[in-house]
PDB file of C-alpha atoms and ligand atoms in Angstrom:
ATOM      1  CA  MET O  51     102.369 -86.029 -17.068  1.00 85.00           C
ATOM      2  CA  ARG O  52      99.484 -84.636 -18.420  1.00 89.00           C
ATOM      3  CA  GLU O  53      98.130 -86.412 -22.452  1.00 92.00           C
ATOM      4  CA  GLY O  54      95.299 -84.710 -24.611  1.00 94.00           C
ATOM      5  CA  VAL O  55      95.291 -84.770 -28.438  1.00 95.00           C
ATOM      6  CA  TYR O  56      95.586 -81.959 -31.059  1.00 96.00           C
ATOM      7  CA  VAL O  57      92.972 -81.952 -34.164  1.00 95.00           C
ATOM      8  CA  ARG O  58      93.091 -80.347 -37.375  1.00 94.00           C
ATOM      9  CA  ILE O  59      90.626 -80.049 -39.436  1.00 93.00           C
ATOM     10  CA  GLU O  60      91.318 -78.407 -43.412  1.00 92.00           C
ATOM     11  CA  ARG O  61      87.250 -77.510 -43.950  1.00 86.00           C
ATOM     12  CA  PRO O  62      85.860 -77.444 -46.840  1.00 81.00           C
ATOM     13  CA  ASP O  63      86.598 -73.392 -48.503  1.00 84.00           C
ATOM     14  CA  GLY O  64      90.151 -73.872 -47.869  1.00 86.00           C
ATOM     15  CA  THR O  65      90.695 -72.192 -44.683  1.00 90.00           C
ATOM     16  CA  CYS O  66      92.388 -74.870 -41.436  1.00 92.00           C
ATOM     17  CA  GLY O  67      90.651 -75.349 -37.436  1.00 93.00           C
ATOM     18  CA  TYR O  68      91.581 -76.316 -34.516  1.00 94.00           C
ATOM     19  CA  GLY O  69      90.827 -78.084 -31.226  1.00 95.00           C
ATOM     20  CA  GLU O  70      91.857 -79.881 -28.222  1.00 96.00           C
ATOM     21  CA  ALA O  71      90.747 -83.131 -26.444  1.00 96.00           C
ATOM     22  CA  ALA O  72      92.196 -83.449 -22.951  1.00 93.00           C
ATOM     23  CA  PRO O  73      90.669 -86.104 -20.779  1.00 93.00           C
ATOM     24  CA  VAL O  74      91.270 -86.412 -17.808  1.00 91.00           C
ATOM     25  CA  PRO O  75      91.975 -89.624 -16.486  1.00 87.00           C
ATOM     26  CA  GLY O  76      89.409 -90.914 -13.672  1.00 81.00           C
ATOM     27  CA  PHE O  77      87.804 -88.465 -14.602  1.00 84.00           C
ATOM     28  CA  GLY O  78      84.078 -90.225 -17.254  1.00 81.00           C
ATOM     29  CA  ALA O  79      85.335 -93.212 -18.659  1.00 80.00           C
ATOM     30  CA  GLU O  80      87.728 -91.321 -21.793  1.00 90.00           C
ATOM     31  CA  SER O  81      91.318 -91.794 -22.155  1.00 93.00           C
ATOM     32  CA  THR O  82      93.572 -90.056 -24.297  1.00 95.00           C
ATOM     33  CA  ASP O  83      95.332 -93.616 -25.831  1.00 94.00           C
ATOM     34  CA  ALA O  84      90.889 -94.508 -26.908  1.00 95.00           C
ATOM     35  CA  VAL O  85      91.013 -90.709 -28.264  1.00 95.00           C
ATOM     36  CA  GLU O  86      94.025 -91.057 -30.604  1.00 95.00           C
ATOM     37  CA  ALA O  87      92.493 -94.665 -31.967  1.00 95.00           C
ATOM     38  CA  ALA O  88      89.897 -93.116 -32.796  1.00 94.00           C
ATOM     39  CA  CYS O  89      91.574 -89.965 -34.140  1.00 94.00           C
ATOM     40  CA  LEU O  90      92.917 -92.804 -36.359  1.00 92.00           C
ATOM     41  CA  ASP O  91      90.534 -94.819 -36.902  1.00 92.00           C
ATOM     42  CA  LEU O  92      87.895 -91.708 -38.974  1.00 91.00           C
ATOM     43  CA  GLY O  93      90.998 -91.421 -41.716  1.00 87.00           C
ATOM     44  CA  ASP O  94      91.425 -88.685 -43.538  1.00 87.00           C
ATOM     45  CA  ARG O  95      88.046 -86.920 -43.254  1.00 88.00           C
ATOM     46  CA  VAL O  96      85.622 -86.129 -41.032  1.00 88.00           C
ATOM     47  CA  ASP O  97      81.498 -86.814 -41.743  1.00 86.00           C
ATOM     48  CA  ALA O  98      78.949 -86.250 -40.460  1.00 85.00           C
ATOM     49  CA  GLU O  99      77.813 -89.494 -39.252  1.00 88.00           C
ATOM     50  CA  ALA O 100      81.261 -91.097 -37.503  1.00 88.00           C
ATOM     51  CA  LEU O 101      80.893 -87.640 -35.711  1.00 90.00           C
ATOM     52  CA  MET O 102      78.152 -88.730 -34.173  1.00 90.00           C
ATOM     53  CA  ARG O 103      79.317 -92.183 -33.452  1.00 91.00           C
ATOM     54  CA  LEU O 104      81.847 -90.209 -30.659  1.00 93.00           C
ATOM     55  CA  GLU O 105      79.728 -87.856 -29.590  1.00 92.00           C
ATOM     56  CA  ARG O 106      79.034 -89.942 -26.302  1.00 89.00           C
ATOM     57  CA  SER O 107      81.732 -92.614 -26.661  1.00 92.00           C
ATOM     58  CA  LEU O 108      84.652 -90.092 -26.240  1.00 94.00           C
ATOM     59  CA  PRO O 109      82.842 -86.511 -25.774  1.00 95.00           C
ATOM     60  CA  SER O 110      86.255 -84.799 -25.363  1.00 95.00           C
ATOM     61  CA  LEU O 111      87.161 -85.797 -29.162  1.00 96.00           C
ATOM     62  CA  TYR O 112      83.995 -85.130 -30.096  1.00 95.00           C
ATOM     63  CA  ASN O 113      84.417 -81.385 -29.043  1.00 95.00           C
ATOM     64  CA  ALA O 114      87.749 -81.207 -29.441  1.00 95.00           C
ATOM     65  CA  LEU O 115      86.114 -81.479 -33.747  1.00 94.00           C
ATOM     66  CA  SER O 116      83.110 -79.644 -33.558  1.00 92.00           C
ATOM     67  CA  CYS O 117      85.169 -76.352 -32.363  1.00 91.00           C
ATOM     68  CA  ALA O 118      88.017 -77.511 -35.446  1.00 92.00           C
ATOM     69  CA  LEU O 119      85.208 -77.749 -37.980  1.00 89.00           C
ATOM     70  CA  ALA O 120      83.070 -74.350 -35.765  1.00 86.00           C
ATOM     71  CA  GLY O 121      84.594 -70.619 -38.666  1.00 67.00           C
ATOM     72  CA  ALA O 122      86.359 -67.831 -36.464  1.00 60.00           C
ATOM     73  CA  GLY O 123      83.673 -67.716 -33.177  1.00 58.00           C
ATOM     74  CA  ASP O 124      81.604 -64.186 -33.018  1.00 59.00           C
ATOM     75  CA  ALA O 125      83.536 -61.774 -32.026  1.00 63.00           C
ATOM     76  CA  GLN O 126      83.135 -61.984 -27.981  1.00 64.00           C
ATOM     77  CA  PRO O 127      83.001 -57.951 -26.510  1.00 70.00           C
ATOM     78  CA  GLN O 128      86.320 -57.560 -24.381  1.00 76.00           C
ATOM     79  CA  ARG O 129      85.388 -58.837 -21.051  1.00 89.00           C
ATOM     80  CA  SER O 130      87.893 -59.464 -17.892  1.00 92.00           C
ATOM     81  CA  LEU O 131      86.478 -61.834 -15.438  1.00 95.00           C
ATOM     82  CA  GLY O 132      87.835 -62.905 -11.664  1.00 96.00           C
ATOM     83  CA  VAL O 133      90.352 -66.295 -11.174  1.00 97.00           C
ATOM     84  CA  ALA O 134      90.220 -67.560  -8.081  1.00 97.00           C
ATOM     85  CA  ALA O 135      94.009 -68.644  -6.788  1.00 97.00           C
ATOM     86  CA  LEU O 136      95.161 -72.279  -6.389  1.00 96.00           C
ATOM     87  CA  LEU O 137      96.043 -73.206  -2.792  1.00 97.00           C
ATOM     88  CA  PRO O 138      98.389 -76.160  -1.904  1.00 96.00           C
ATOM     89  CA  ALA O 139      96.464 -78.710   0.459  1.00 96.00           C
ATOM     90  CA  GLY O 140      97.668 -78.229   4.567  1.00 97.00           C
ATOM     91  CA  ARG O 141      99.344 -75.654   5.965  1.00 97.00           C
ATOM     92  CA  ALA O 142     101.477 -74.827   3.136  1.00 97.00           C
ATOM     93  CA  ALA O 143      98.522 -72.745   2.097  1.00 98.00           C
ATOM     94  CA  LEU O 144      99.294 -70.251   5.201  1.00 98.00           C
ATOM     95  CA  ALA O 145     102.499 -68.973   3.356  1.00 97.00           C
ATOM     96  CA  GLN O 146     101.111 -68.839  -0.107  1.00 97.00           C
ATOM     97  CA  ALA O 147      97.424 -66.929   0.180  1.00 98.00           C
ATOM     98  CA  PRO O 148      98.467 -63.412   1.909  1.00 98.00           C
ATOM     99  CA  LEU O 149     101.549 -63.879  -1.265  1.00 97.00           C
ATOM    100  CA  ARG O 150      98.114 -64.478  -3.615  1.00 97.00           C
ATOM    101  CA  GLY O 151      95.673 -61.428  -1.686  1.00 97.00           C
ATOM    102  CA  GLU O 152      98.341 -59.269  -2.265  1.00 97.00           C
ATOM    103  CA  GLN O 153      98.861 -60.071  -6.366  1.00 96.00           C
ATOM    104  CA  GLY O 154      94.521 -59.469  -6.437  1.00 96.00           C
ATOM    105  CA  PHE O 155      92.609 -62.625  -5.325  1.00 96.00           C
ATOM    106  CA  ARG O 156      90.341 -62.704  -3.480  1.00 97.00           C
ATOM    107  CA  VAL O 157      88.922 -66.095  -4.659  1.00 98.00           C
ATOM    108  CA  PHE O 158      91.123 -69.282  -2.920  1.00 98.00           C
ATOM    109  CA  LYS O 159      90.399 -71.772  -4.159  1.00 98.00           C
ATOM    110  CA  TRP O 160      91.669 -74.531  -0.820  1.00 98.00           C
ATOM    111  CA  LYS O 161      91.857 -78.847  -0.900  1.00 97.00           C
ATOM    112  CA  VAL O 162      91.000 -80.089   1.914  1.00 98.00           C
ATOM    113  CA  GLY O 163      89.666 -84.099   2.513  1.00 97.00           C
ATOM    114  CA  VAL O 164      93.609 -84.418   3.339  1.00 96.00           C
ATOM    115  CA  GLY O 165      94.336 -84.097   6.587  1.00 95.00           C
ATOM    116  CA  HIS O 166      92.301 -84.631  10.251  1.00 96.00           C
ATOM    117  CA  ALA O 167      88.915 -82.306  10.250  1.00 96.00           C
ATOM    118  CA  ASP O 168      89.467 -80.420  12.885  1.00 96.00           C
ATOM    119  CA  ASP O 169      92.378 -79.198  11.656  1.00 97.00           C
ATOM    120  CA  GLU O 170      92.507 -77.955   8.915  1.00 97.00           C
ATOM    121  CA  ILE O 171      89.020 -76.440   9.845  1.00 97.00           C
ATOM    122  CA  ALA O 172      92.046 -74.630  12.374  1.00 97.00           C
ATOM    123  CA  ILE O 173      93.951 -73.954   9.182  1.00 98.00           C
ATOM    124  CA  LEU O 174      91.035 -72.528   7.073  1.00 98.00           C
ATOM    125  CA  ASP O 175      90.114 -69.602  10.401  1.00 98.00           C
ATOM    126  CA  ASP O 176      93.938 -68.528   9.332  1.00 98.00           C
ATOM    127  CA  LEU O 177      93.729 -68.542   6.576  1.00 98.00           C
ATOM    128  CA  VAL O 178      90.205 -66.622   6.855  1.00 98.00           C
ATOM    129  CA  ALA O 179      92.221 -63.964   8.984  1.00 98.00           C
ATOM    130  CA  ALA O 180      95.256 -64.053   6.252  1.00 97.00           C
ATOM    131  CA  VAL O 181      93.500 -62.890   3.703  1.00 97.00           C
ATOM    132  CA  PRO O 182      92.059 -59.179   2.591  1.00 97.00           C
ATOM    133  CA  SER O 183      88.713 -59.093   4.186  1.00 96.00           C
ATOM    134  CA  GLY O 184      85.493 -59.484   1.698  1.00 95.00           C
ATOM    135  CA  SER O 185      88.301 -62.933   0.190  1.00 97.00           C
ATOM    136  CA  LEU O 186      85.926 -65.814  -0.420  1.00 98.00           C
ATOM    137  CA  PHE O 187      86.753 -69.358  -0.160  1.00 98.00           C
ATOM    138  CA  ARG O 188      85.944 -72.271  -2.419  1.00 98.00           C
ATOM    139  CA  LEU O 189      86.648 -75.633  -0.034  1.00 98.00           C
ATOM    140  CA  ASP O 190      87.588 -78.717  -2.324  1.00 98.00           C
ATOM    141  CA  ALA O 191      86.487 -82.144  -0.771  1.00 98.00           C
ATOM    142  CA  ASN O 192      87.126 -83.982  -3.823  1.00 96.00           C
ATOM    143  CA  GLY O 193      84.814 -86.740  -2.924  1.00 96.00           C
ATOM    144  CA  ALA O 194      86.888 -87.368   0.430  1.00 96.00           C
ATOM    145  CA  TRP O 195      83.892 -86.662   3.018  1.00 97.00           C
ATOM    146  CA  ASP O 196      81.466 -89.054   4.388  1.00 95.00           C
ATOM    147  CA  ARG O 197      77.947 -87.981   4.928  1.00 96.00           C
ATOM    148  CA  ARG O 198      78.969 -86.909   8.925  1.00 97.00           C
ATOM    149  CA  LEU O 199      82.142 -85.736   8.034  1.00 97.00           C
ATOM    150  CA  ALA O 200      80.579 -83.860   5.165  1.00 98.00           C
ATOM    151  CA  SER O 201      77.696 -82.621   7.293  1.00 98.00           C
ATOM    152  CA  LYS O 202      80.136 -81.499  10.703  1.00 97.00           C
ATOM    153  CA  TRP O 203      81.331 -79.373   7.505  1.00 98.00           C
ATOM    154  CA  LEU O 204      79.161 -78.047   5.724  1.00 98.00           C
ATOM    155  CA  SER O 205      77.826 -76.629   9.986  1.00 97.00           C
ATOM    156  CA  ARG O 206      80.945 -75.337   9.928  1.00 97.00           C
ATOM    157  CA  ALA O 207      81.387 -73.888   6.618  1.00 97.00           C
ATOM    158  CA  SER O 208      78.110 -72.491   6.878  1.00 95.00           C
ATOM    159  CA  GLU O 209      80.073 -69.508   9.493  1.00 95.00           C
ATOM    160  CA  ARG O 210      82.037 -68.549   7.740  1.00 97.00           C
ATOM    161  CA  PRO O 211      83.503 -66.900   4.263  1.00 98.00           C
ATOM    162  CA  VAL O 212      83.560 -69.710   2.344  1.00 98.00           C
ATOM    163  CA  GLU O 213      81.330 -69.105  -1.599  1.00 98.00           C
ATOM    164  CA  PHE O 214      81.324 -72.381  -1.665  1.00 98.00           C
ATOM    165  CA  VAL O 215      81.481 -75.843  -0.366  1.00 98.00           C
ATOM    166  CA  GLU O 216      83.430 -78.700  -3.946  1.00 98.00           C
ATOM    167  CA  GLN O 217      82.501 -82.497  -3.794  1.00 98.00           C
ATOM    168  CA  PRO O 218      81.440 -83.236  -0.128  1.00 98.00           C
ATOM    169  CA  ILE O 219      81.117 -86.706  -0.608  1.00 97.00           C
ATOM    170  CA  GLU O 220      81.858 -89.155  -3.672  1.00 95.00           C
ATOM    171  CA  ALA O 221      79.648 -89.502  -7.241  1.00 94.00           C
ATOM    172  CA  SER O 222      79.872 -92.885  -7.716  1.00 88.00           C
ATOM    173  CA  GLY O 223      79.396 -93.626  -4.097  1.00 78.00           C
ATOM    174  CA  PRO O 224      75.681 -95.906  -2.819  1.00 81.00           C
ATOM    175  CA  ARG O 225      73.237 -93.674  -2.797  1.00 89.00           C
ATOM    176  CA  SER O 226      75.640 -90.034  -3.551  1.00 93.00           C
ATOM    177  CA  ASP O 227      73.179 -88.283  -5.261  1.00 95.00           C
ATOM    178  CA  ASP O 228      70.402 -89.023  -2.696  1.00 96.00           C
ATOM    179  CA  THR O 229      72.768 -87.539  -0.038  1.00 97.00           C
ATOM    180  CA  LEU O 230      74.539 -84.465  -1.724  1.00 98.00           C
ATOM    181  CA  LEU O 231      70.488 -83.332  -2.626  1.00 97.00           C
ATOM    182  CA  GLY O 232      70.049 -83.764   1.585  1.00 97.00           C
ATOM    183  CA  LEU O 233      73.199 -81.902   2.641  1.00 98.00           C
ATOM    184  CA  ALA O 234      72.700 -78.788   0.437  1.00 98.00           C
ATOM    185  CA  ALA O 235      68.806 -78.719   2.156  1.00 97.00           C
ATOM    186  CA  ASP O 236      69.636 -79.224   5.418  1.00 97.00           C
ATOM    187  CA  PHE O 237      72.429 -76.048   4.812  1.00 97.00           C
ATOM    188  CA  PRO O 238      72.943 -72.649   3.753  1.00 97.00           C
ATOM    189  CA  VAL O 239      75.935 -72.809   2.326  1.00 98.00           C
ATOM    190  CA  PRO O 240      76.300 -73.407  -1.549  1.00 98.00           C
ATOM    191  CA  ILE O 241      77.698 -77.228  -2.413  1.00 98.00           C
ATOM    192  CA  ALA O 242      79.275 -77.543  -5.876  1.00 98.00           C
ATOM    193  CA  LEU O 243      79.858 -80.557  -8.622  1.00 98.00           C
ATOM    194  CA  ASP O 244      82.647 -81.256  -9.448  1.00 97.00           C
ATOM    195  CA  GLU O 245      82.766 -85.206  -9.833  1.00 96.00           C
ATOM    196  CA  SER O 246      79.045 -85.324 -10.094  1.00 96.00           C
ATOM    197  CA  ILE O 247      79.364 -83.538 -13.899  1.00 96.00           C
ATOM    198  CA  VAL O 248      81.864 -85.375 -16.200  1.00 92.00           C
ATOM    199  CA  SER O 249      79.111 -85.840 -19.186  1.00 94.00           C
ATOM    200  CA  ASP O 250      76.723 -83.711 -21.198  1.00 96.00           C
ATOM    201  CA  GLY O 251      73.651 -86.137 -19.814  1.00 96.00           C
ATOM    202  CA  ASP O 252      75.422 -84.919 -15.505  1.00 96.00           C
ATOM    203  CA  VAL O 253      73.866 -81.522 -16.480  1.00 97.00           C
ATOM    204  CA  GLY O 254      70.698 -82.276 -17.577  1.00 96.00           C
ATOM    205  CA  LEU O 255      70.349 -85.237 -14.580  1.00 96.00           C
ATOM    206  CA  TRP O 256      70.702 -82.223 -11.900  1.00 97.00           C
ATOM    207  CA  LEU O 257      69.248 -80.229 -13.831  1.00 97.00           C
ATOM    208  CA  ASP O 258      65.697 -82.114 -13.608  1.00 97.00           C
ATOM    209  CA  ARG O 259      67.054 -83.076  -9.862  1.00 96.00           C
ATOM    210  CA  GLY O 260      66.913 -79.403  -8.892  1.00 96.00           C
ATOM    211  CA  TRP O 261      69.740 -78.819  -8.223  1.00 97.00           C
ATOM    212  CA  ALA O 262      70.504 -75.370  -6.270  1.00 96.00           C
ATOM    213  CA  GLY O 263      73.944 -75.188  -5.813  1.00 98.00           C
ATOM    214  CA  TYR O 264      77.279 -74.557  -8.064  1.00 98.00           C
ATOM    215  CA  PHE O 265      77.719 -76.716 -11.416  1.00 98.00           C
ATOM    216  CA  VAL O 266      82.070 -77.072 -12.170  1.00 98.00           C
ATOM    217  CA  VAL O 267      82.010 -76.457 -15.426  1.00 98.00           C
ATOM    218  CA  LYS O 268      84.820 -78.322 -17.140  1.00 97.00           C
ATOM    219  CA  ALA O 269      84.229 -77.371 -20.709  1.00 97.00           C
ATOM    220  CA  SER O 270      86.191 -79.398 -22.471  1.00 96.00           C
ATOM    221  CA  LEU O 271      85.374 -82.697 -20.815  1.00 96.00           C
ATOM    222  CA  LEU O 272      81.428 -81.850 -22.769  1.00 97.00           C
ATOM    223  CA  ALA O 273      80.595 -82.900 -25.645  1.00 97.00           C
ATOM    224  CA  ASP O 274      78.624 -79.991 -26.783  1.00 97.00           C
ATOM    225  CA  PRO O 275      79.157 -77.462 -24.382  1.00 97.00           C
ATOM    226  CA  LYS O 276      77.166 -74.913 -25.708  1.00 97.00           C
ATOM    227  CA  ALA O 277      73.579 -77.356 -25.362  1.00 97.00           C
ATOM    228  CA  ALA O 278      74.417 -77.556 -21.590  1.00 98.00           C
ATOM    229  CA  LEU O 279      75.378 -74.328 -21.322  1.00 98.00           C
ATOM    230  CA  GLU O 280      72.030 -72.915 -22.650  1.00 98.00           C
ATOM    231  CA  ARG O 281      70.274 -75.741 -20.269  1.00 98.00           C
ATOM    232  CA  LEU O 282      72.725 -74.098 -17.446  1.00 98.00           C
ATOM    233  CA  ALA O 283      71.473 -70.174 -17.843  1.00 98.00           C
ATOM    234  CA  ARG O 284      67.884 -71.031 -19.134  1.00 97.00           C
ATOM    235  CA  ALA O 285      67.261 -72.841 -15.427  1.00 97.00           C
ATOM    236  CA  LYS O 286      69.493 -69.809 -14.029  1.00 97.00           C
ATOM    237  CA  ALA O 287      71.908 -72.186 -12.518  1.00 98.00           C
ATOM    238  CA  ARG O 288      75.448 -71.169 -11.009  1.00 98.00           C
ATOM    239  CA  VAL O 289      78.230 -72.000 -13.268  1.00 98.00           C
ATOM    240  CA  VAL O 290      82.343 -71.805 -12.011  1.00 98.00           C
ATOM    241  CA  PHE O 291      83.899 -72.412 -15.532  1.00 98.00           C
ATOM    242  CA  SER O 292      86.828 -74.611 -14.925  1.00 97.00           C
ATOM    243  CA  SER O 293      89.727 -76.066 -16.136  1.00 96.00           C
ATOM    244  CA  ALA O 294      90.634 -79.662 -17.318  1.00 96.00           C
ATOM    245  CA  LEU O 295      94.522 -78.698 -17.480  1.00 95.00           C
ATOM    246  CA  GLU O 296      93.498 -78.581 -21.209  1.00 97.00           C
ATOM    247  CA  THR O 297      97.013 -76.766 -23.141  1.00 97.00           C
ATOM    248  CA  ALA O 298      96.045 -72.705 -24.310  1.00 97.00           C
ATOM    249  CA  LEU O 299      94.364 -74.331 -27.356  1.00 97.00           C
ATOM    250  CA  GLY O 300      91.374 -76.165 -25.261  1.00 97.00           C
ATOM    251  CA  ALA O 301      91.828 -73.197 -22.347  1.00 97.00           C
ATOM    252  CA  LYS O 302      90.254 -70.691 -25.483  1.00 96.00           C
ATOM    253  CA  ALA O 303      87.748 -72.392 -26.343  1.00 96.00           C
ATOM    254  CA  SER O 304      86.465 -73.089 -23.141  1.00 96.00           C
ATOM    255  CA  LEU O 305      87.174 -69.670 -21.612  1.00 96.00           C
ATOM    256  CA  ASP O 306      85.524 -68.489 -25.007  1.00 94.00           C
ATOM    257  CA  LEU O 307      82.442 -69.835 -23.805  1.00 96.00           C
ATOM    258  CA  ALA O 308      83.158 -68.167 -20.000  1.00 96.00           C
ATOM    259  CA  PHE O 309      83.061 -64.578 -20.897  1.00 95.00           C
ATOM    260  CA  ALA O 310      80.263 -65.098 -23.208  1.00 94.00           C
ATOM    261  CA  TRP O 311      78.175 -66.613 -19.840  1.00 96.00           C
ATOM    262  CA  PRO O 312      75.072 -64.958 -19.494  1.00 94.00           C
ATOM    263  CA  GLY O 313      74.010 -66.003 -15.557  1.00 91.00           C
ATOM    264  CA  ALA O 314      76.604 -64.185 -12.462  1.00 91.00           C
ATOM    265  CA  LYS O 315      79.947 -64.189 -12.854  1.00 92.00           C
ATOM    266  CA  ALA O 316      82.062 -66.560 -10.323  1.00 96.00           C
ATOM    267  CA  ALA O 317      85.902 -66.144  -9.792  1.00 97.00           C
ATOM    268  CA  LEU O 318      87.673 -68.874 -12.797  1.00 97.00           C
ATOM    269  CA  GLY O 319      88.532 -71.808 -11.897  1.00 97.00           C
ATOM    270  CA  PHE O 320      91.691 -71.205 -14.378  1.00 96.00           C
ATOM    271  CA  GLY O 321      93.980 -71.269 -11.960  1.00 93.00           C
ATOM    272  CA  VAL O 322      96.042 -73.842 -12.231  1.00 93.00           C
ATOM    273  CA  TYR O 323      98.604 -72.568 -14.959  1.00 93.00           C
ATOM    274  CA  PRO O 324     102.086 -72.181 -15.697  1.00 93.00           C
ATOM    275  CA  LEU O 325     101.378 -76.179 -15.087  1.00 94.00           C
ATOM    276  CA  PHE O 326     103.734 -77.384 -19.119  1.00 95.00           C
ATOM    277  CA  ALA O 327     107.412 -77.534 -19.096  1.00 94.00           C
ATOM    278  CA  ASP O 328     106.875 -75.717 -22.954  1.00 95.00           C
ATOM    279  CA  ALA O 329     105.216 -72.911 -21.580  1.00 94.00           C
ATOM    280  CA  ARG O 330     103.987 -72.232 -24.136  1.00 95.00           C
ATOM    281  CA  PHE O 331     101.373 -74.624 -24.408  1.00 97.00           C
ATOM    282  CA  ASP O 332     100.755 -72.455 -20.543  1.00 97.00           C
ATOM    283  CA  GLY O 333      96.976 -71.037 -21.047  1.00 96.00           C
ATOM    284  CA  PRO O 334      96.023 -67.248 -19.446  1.00 93.00           C
ATOM    285  CA  GLY O 335      95.475 -67.195 -15.484  1.00 76.00           C
ATOM    286  CA  GLY O 336      98.566 -66.629 -14.261  1.00 84.00           C
ATOM    287  CA  GLY O 337      96.954 -63.319 -12.497  1.00 93.00           C
ATOM    288  CA  PRO O 338      93.733 -62.692 -10.667  1.00 95.00           C
ATOM    289  CA  PHE O 339      92.441 -61.655 -13.446  1.00 96.00           C
ATOM    290  CA  ILE O 340      91.699 -62.661 -16.889  1.00 96.00           C
ATOM    291  CA  SER O 341      90.168 -61.378 -20.261  1.00 94.00           C
ATOM    292  CA  SER O 342      89.502 -61.950 -23.838  1.00 93.00           C
ATOM    293  CA  GLU O 343      91.695 -60.334 -25.186  1.00 92.00           C
ATOM    294  CA  GLU O 344      94.419 -62.458 -23.533  1.00 93.00           C
ATOM    295  CA  THR O 345      92.608 -65.600 -25.238  1.00 94.00           C
ATOM    296  CA  GLY O 346      91.933 -63.532 -28.278  1.00 93.00           C
ATOM    297  CA  ARG O 347      96.113 -63.559 -28.652  1.00 93.00           C
ATOM    298  CA  ILE O 348      96.783 -67.556 -28.268  1.00 95.00           C
ATOM    299  CA  ASN O 349      96.789 -69.061 -31.346  1.00 95.00           C
ATOM    300  CA  PRO O 350      95.639 -72.978 -31.880  1.00 95.00           C
ATOM    301  CA  GLU O 351      98.291 -72.557 -35.308  1.00 95.00           C
ATOM    302  CA  ALA O 352     101.529 -71.655 -33.186  1.00 97.00           C
ATOM    303  CA  LEU O 353     100.400 -74.551 -31.146  1.00 97.00           C
ATOM    304  CA  TRP O 354      99.796 -76.723 -33.404  1.00 96.00           C
ATOM    305  CA  ASN O 355     103.150 -76.809 -35.291  1.00 96.00           C
ATOM    306  CA  ALA O 356     104.493 -76.181 -32.087  1.00 95.00           C
ATOM    307  CA  LEU O 357     103.830 -79.400 -31.363  1.00 91.00           C
ATOM    308  CA  SER O 358     106.217 -80.988 -34.697  1.00 80.00           C
TER     309      SER O 358
HETATM  310 MG1  LIG Y 496      86.942 -80.438  -7.970  1.00 80.70          MG
END
């Protein structure tokens, strides 16, 4: 079950704003219970001081309240971005990949580090053969490998149409940051940081280290994603905008940031829907593209009302 909290704020001018806090369990230190408790603590007024206290302790709630407080954003010019198809782990991906290719997907995300490396590398070759030529693969290890296994994979991936390898080793292991930097220097295939980027501070930390690979940005989980993205843009960093499995309300805020991103457009990591028992809460992303027209149709007030 996926849990989160919607916030609704009446602004001084009488208009209402909405936001979604959807911390991912195990990703950073936030919990939905803590978010809910903090909302009850705030009472019926949000002052600047109370908001500031949340920036570090509960970034996703700070983010949600900031979204709710902000007026309607600048209208985005009509835009459309590609979406990465999400494939199931193991051999099950072989049945899915050609169907997704027929639907128009050209970037495929596949979870690895689940089975034996030799088996998975063989399946990857079958996957490459099963999708339209020119397609790219994202291999997400979710931190499953040690350095030796990661090296083996990165060397194989370098010879295949792999856009990047995501989080080859776990974010919190001993000297894992040095290992990630070492692996990035040793192999030509780019590495993407996902679990290594759980807070606004992590973005700055990895920029300061000169990280030249991808940053997977789950904007919903950052307190001030706009500021983090401005830093990333200044550094000309490579960014993949990704879902935190939030509902359409939070997805709209994240996707608006993706549409506004000035850098190169990697396919969106938003191929996660349908996700909810009540389809009204699903964000866009069933197909190979998401347009700003679709996110523009998401109605936060209707979602809020759907809860009650
Ligand atoms: Mg990941």
